[in-house]
């Protein structure tokens, strides 16, 4: 096999245009944050019922996708698939960029983002949130070191494999931690399920690979370098398996809940009676984010159909955002069951299904996280030797 | 039923550390508002005064609580400075009246809901910075200087007891610090309790003649509340979660 040559991405006018657009989105997100911080969260759609909103959907999507984007590198370094090896650098870079984008959104939605230093220096070790702060920071260190050893001259394959394995284990821990943010909420009938951790891991595999495929192909089209369609087809097959697994874990989660009488109400609300949230689940998450992309990825074709894989990736990302919306918002829309035997009313929306209309500010902040991810990844490939000159004969 | 003594919690090393820290740092745990006015953040003096031998709690008799009475809510609002600003979805409510109708029997009852001051409080477990904390005497508070406004405690609380401050606040009470972008809830009127008083809601309920709320030390077998708890059956809300709330209800 030929030796892989990595080269920086040239700063073409098109790259500049994209950078300016992304910079504009980030600037708008910054203004949105300042506006919310000045006026308080009352200007958002979030309230005392829906305490986590659209920013959390974007943030958790990006964080989950971050660990999934590392898949390609893991397949190369840990599982020894040489075809994936030339893409391992981009995989590690994109993983860090996604995490930075997600954390940016999460942190800037805090009520007191100026106190981030408190979160970084004061830990309650019984809190999975505090553990996540460590897991997220550690991810940058471990994946950064992994990228460094990949790019260093004369580094032995053994060292790269060891770092790749460490990063792989870390990313599993990270997504376990993210899923457990919800899985360990014992009081909320919409959460409180051990399956949340493995569900989030498999979601990360799917969302992360879809994001990686779109970024990889975009960068290769921008740089006019060769990208083997068979490679895309191969990753598309893997994506199809992951998307199927997300549907499987989702089904198991809901079937388990449906079996228990105590969870019957929340399941009926989400799956059958919740109005918009039910439509989002069946149409957005299951159909657009699951069934259609799986069909696209596995439909018999004469040769590799890159267009189908890319369309499926877009649908999986949209469906993934919807899935997190259904989990995060849907779980809060359903009222807490403090008095199971009673009909409940109060001035504080006890017993009521809560409504949520996200504001444009929240959407702009979320999009800012995506733009931040892309600009970091873009800067990385412009400044560093991340992208192989040729991915046509690997 | 016997409520486990809370003073065992003092064995928790982190709690000892925190208390010692706040004792030492009490002088700096204040924030200047305007000249001559300072706010005590919970955690400083408030923590230092906690008596590990006590566990403060409430007993609420729902048969005595009237559906049309809102005295406890009004008293808490006046005492602690939170108010109805016409935005019910975002306004803070430290205490609220809940009206219940039994699904099978049709029995109607009304009761006040507030922070249940759990022994094993989920809000404290999930708080990443330790801003949610429990004093040695069982009162659950938010350290307003350490809260980063992540709202995870609001996700975790089984009782919807906490509110997020959604807008800048003016004219707040010096004994009840509040702040835009932080989470807050019933303090059991810790500023009154530390001076030997009782919570404003309990006092107001007594003045109406209903007398539905009783406050006292659950650990003192001779206290009125402990005697009543021993004599009559009562429940903690969501007892299935085994949080051992400091607020108990009878006739529910």
Coordinates of N, CA, C and O in Angstrom, one line a residue, chain B residues 112-179:
Chain B
X112 N -50.2 22.7 51.4 CA -49.1 23.5 50.9 C -47.9 22.6 50.5 O -47.7 21.6 51.1
X113 N -47.3 23.0 49.4 CA -46.1 22.3 48.9 C -44.9 23.2 49.0 O -45.0 24.3 48.5
X114 N -43.8 22.7 49.4 CA -42.6 23.5 49.4 C -41.4 22.5 49.4 O -41.6 21.3 49.3
X115 N -40.2 23.0 49.5 CA -39.0 22.1 49.7 C -39.3 21.2 50.8 O -39.7 21.6 51.9
X116 N -39.1 19.9 50.6 CA -39.4 18.9 51.6 C -38.2 18.6 52.5 O -38.3 17.8 53.4
X117 N -37.1 19.3 52.3 CA -35.9 19.2 53.2 C -35.6 17.7 53.5 O -35.5 17.3 54.6
X118 N -35.4 17.0 52.4 CA -35.1 15.6 52.4 C -33.7 15.3 53.1 O -32.8 16.1 53.0
X119 N -33.7 14.2 53.8 CA -32.4 13.7 54.4 C -31.5 13.3 53.2 O -30.3 13.7 53.2
X120 N -32.0 12.6 52.3 CA -31.2 12.2 51.1 C -31.7 12.9 49.9 O -32.3 12.4 49.0
X121 N -31.4 14.2 49.9 CA -32.0 15.1 48.9 C -31.4 14.9 47.5 O -30.2 15.0 47.3
X122 N -32.2 14.6 46.5 CA -31.6 14.4 45.1 C -31.0 15.7 44.6 O -30.0 15.6 43.8
X123 N -31.5 16.8 45.0 CA -30.9 18.1 44.5 C -29.5 18.3 45.0 O -28.6 18.8 44.3
X124 N -29.2 17.7 46.2 CA -27.8 17.8 46.7 C -26.9 16.8 46.0 O -25.8 17.1 45.6
X125 N -27.5 15.6 45.7 CA -26.7 14.6 45.0 C -26.3 15.1 43.6 O -25.1 14.9 43.2
X126 N -27.2 15.7 42.9 CA -26.9 16.1 41.5 C -26.1 17.4 41.3 O -25.5 17.6 40.3
X127 N -26.1 18.2 42.3 CA -25.5 19.6 42.2 C -24.0 19.4 41.9 O -23.3 18.9 42.7
X128 N -23.5 19.9 40.7 CA -22.1 19.7 40.4 C -21.1 20.4 41.3 O -20.0 19.9 41.5
X129 N -21.5 21.6 41.8 CA -20.6 22.4 42.6 C -20.8 22.3 44.1 O -20.0 22.9 44.8
X130 N -21.8 21.6 44.5 CA -22.1 21.5 45.9 C -22.8 22.7 46.4 O -22.9 23.0 47.7
X131 N -23.4 23.5 45.5 CA -24.1 24.7 45.9 C -25.4 24.3 46.7 O -25.8 25.0 47.7
X132 N -26.0 23.2 46.3 CA -27.1 22.7 47.0 C -26.5 21.9 48.2 O -25.7 21.0 48.0
X133 N -26.9 22.3 49.4 CA -26.3 21.6 50.6 C -27.3 21.5 51.7 O -28.4 22.2 51.7
X134 N -27.0 20.7 52.6 CA -27.9 20.5 53.8 C -27.2 20.9 55.0 O -26.0 20.4 55.3
X135 N -27.8 21.7 55.8 CA -27.2 22.0 57.1 C -27.2 20.8 58.0 O -28.0 19.9 57.8
X136 N -26.4 20.9 59.1 CA -26.4 19.8 60.0 C -27.7 19.6 60.7 O -28.0 18.5 61.2
X137 N -28.6 20.6 60.7 CA -29.9 20.5 61.3 C -31.0 20.1 60.3 O -32.2 20.2 60.6
X138 N -30.6 19.7 59.1 CA -31.5 19.2 58.1 C -32.1 20.1 57.1 O -32.9 19.8 56.2
X139 N -31.8 21.4 57.3 CA -32.4 22.4 56.4 C -31.6 22.4 55.1 O -30.4 22.6 55.1
X140 N -32.3 22.2 53.9 CA -31.7 22.2 52.6 C -31.7 23.6 52.0 O -32.7 24.2 52.0
X141 N -30.5 24.0 51.6 CA -30.3 25.4 51.1 C -29.6 25.4 49.8 O -28.9 24.4 49.4
X142 N -29.5 26.6 49.2 CA -28.7 26.8 48.0 C -27.7 27.9 48.4 O -28.1 29.0 48.8
X143 N -26.4 27.6 48.2 CA -25.4 28.6 48.4 C -25.4 29.5 47.2 O -25.0 29.1 46.1
X144 N -25.9 30.7 47.4 CA -26.1 31.6 46.2 C -24.8 32.0 45.5 O -24.8 32.6 44.4
X145 N -23.7 31.8 46.2 CA -22.4 32.2 45.6 C -21.8 31.0 44.7 O -21.0 31.3 43.9
X146 N -22.3 29.8 45.0 CA -21.7 28.7 44.3 C -22.6 28.1 43.2 O -22.2 27.3 42.4
X147 N -23.9 28.6 43.2 CA -24.8 28.1 42.2 C -24.4 28.7 40.8 O -24.3 29.9 40.7
X148 N -24.3 27.8 39.8 CA -23.9 28.3 38.5 C -25.1 28.4 37.6 O -25.0 28.7 36.4
X149 N -26.3 28.0 38.1 CA -27.5 28.1 37.3 C -27.7 27.0 36.3 O -28.3 27.2 35.2
X150 N -27.2 25.8 36.6 CA -27.4 24.7 35.6 C -28.7 24.1 35.6 O -29.1 23.4 34.7
X151 N -29.5 24.2 36.7 CA -30.8 23.8 36.9 C -31.0 22.2 37.0 O -32.1 21.7 36.8
X152 N -29.8 21.5 37.1 CA -29.9 20.1 37.3 C -30.7 19.7 38.5 O -31.4 18.7 38.5
X153 N -30.6 20.5 39.6 CA -31.4 20.2 40.8 C -32.9 20.3 40.5 O -33.7 19.5 41.1
X154 N -33.3 21.2 39.6 CA -34.7 21.3 39.3 C -35.2 20.1 38.5 O -36.3 19.6 38.7
X155 N -34.3 19.5 37.7 CA -34.6 18.3 37.0 C -34.7 17.1 38.0 O -35.5 16.2 37.8
X156 N -33.9 17.2 39.1 CA -33.8 16.0 40.0 C -34.9 16.1 41.1 O -35.2 15.0 41.7
X157 N -35.3 17.2 41.5 CA -36.2 17.4 42.6 C -37.6 16.7 42.3 O -38.2 17.0 41.3
X158 N -38.0 15.7 43.2 CA -39.3 15.0 42.9 C -40.5 15.9 43.2 O -41.6 15.5 42.9
X159 N -40.3 17.0 43.8 CA -41.4 17.8 44.3 C -41.6 19.1 43.6 O -42.4 19.9 44.0
X160 N -40.9 19.4 42.6 CA -40.9 20.7 41.9 C -40.8 21.8 42.9 O -41.6 22.8 42.8
X161 N -39.9 21.7 43.8 CA -39.8 22.6 44.9 C -39.0 23.8 44.5 O -39.0 24.8 45.2
X162 N -38.2 23.7 43.5 CA -37.2 24.8 43.2 C -37.6 25.7 42.0 O -38.3 25.2 41.1
X163 N -37.2 26.9 42.1 CA -37.5 27.8 41.0 C -36.1 28.4 40.6 O -35.2 28.6 41.3
X164 N -36.1 28.8 39.3 CA -34.9 29.4 38.7 C -35.3 30.9 38.6 O -36.4 31.3 38.2
X165 N -34.4 31.8 39.0 CA -34.7 33.2 38.9 C -34.5 33.7 37.4 O -33.3 33.6 36.9
X166 N -35.5 34.0 36.8 CA -35.5 34.3 35.3 C -35.2 35.7 35.0 O -35.1 36.0 33.8
X167 N -35.2 36.6 35.9 CA -35.0 38.1 35.6 C -34.3 38.7 36.7 O -34.3 38.3 37.8
X168 N -33.6 39.9 36.4 CA -32.9 40.6 37.4 C -33.9 41.0 38.6 O -35.1 41.3 38.3
X169 N -33.4 41.0 39.8 CA -34.2 41.3 40.9 C -33.8 42.5 41.7 O -32.6 42.8 41.8
X170 N -34.8 43.3 42.1 CA -34.5 44.5 42.9 C -35.2 44.4 44.2 O -36.2 43.6 44.4
X171 N -34.8 45.2 45.1 CA -35.4 45.3 46.4 C -35.5 44.0 47.2 O -36.6 43.7 47.8
X172 N -34.5 43.1 47.1 CA -34.6 41.9 47.8 C -34.3 42.0 49.3 O -33.7 43.0 49.7
X173 N -34.8 41.1 50.0 CA -34.6 41.1 51.5 C -33.2 40.7 51.8 O -32.6 39.8 51.2
X174 N -32.6 41.4 52.8 CA -31.2 41.1 53.1 C -31.1 39.7 53.8 O -30.0 39.1 53.6
X175 N -32.1 39.2 54.4 CA -32.0 37.9 55.0 C -32.4 36.7 54.0 O -32.3 35.6 54.4
X176 N -32.8 37.1 52.8 CA -33.2 36.1 51.8 C -32.5 36.4 50.5 O -33.2 36.9 49.6
X177 N -31.2 36.2 50.4 CA -30.6 36.6 49.1 C -31.1 35.8 47.9 O -31.3 34.6 48.0
X178 N -31.3 36.5 46.8 CA -31.8 35.9 45.6 C -30.9 36.5 44.5 O -30.3 37.5 44.6
X179 N -30.9 35.8 43.3 CA -30.0 36.4 42.3 C -30.5 35.8 40.9 O -30.7 34.6 40.8

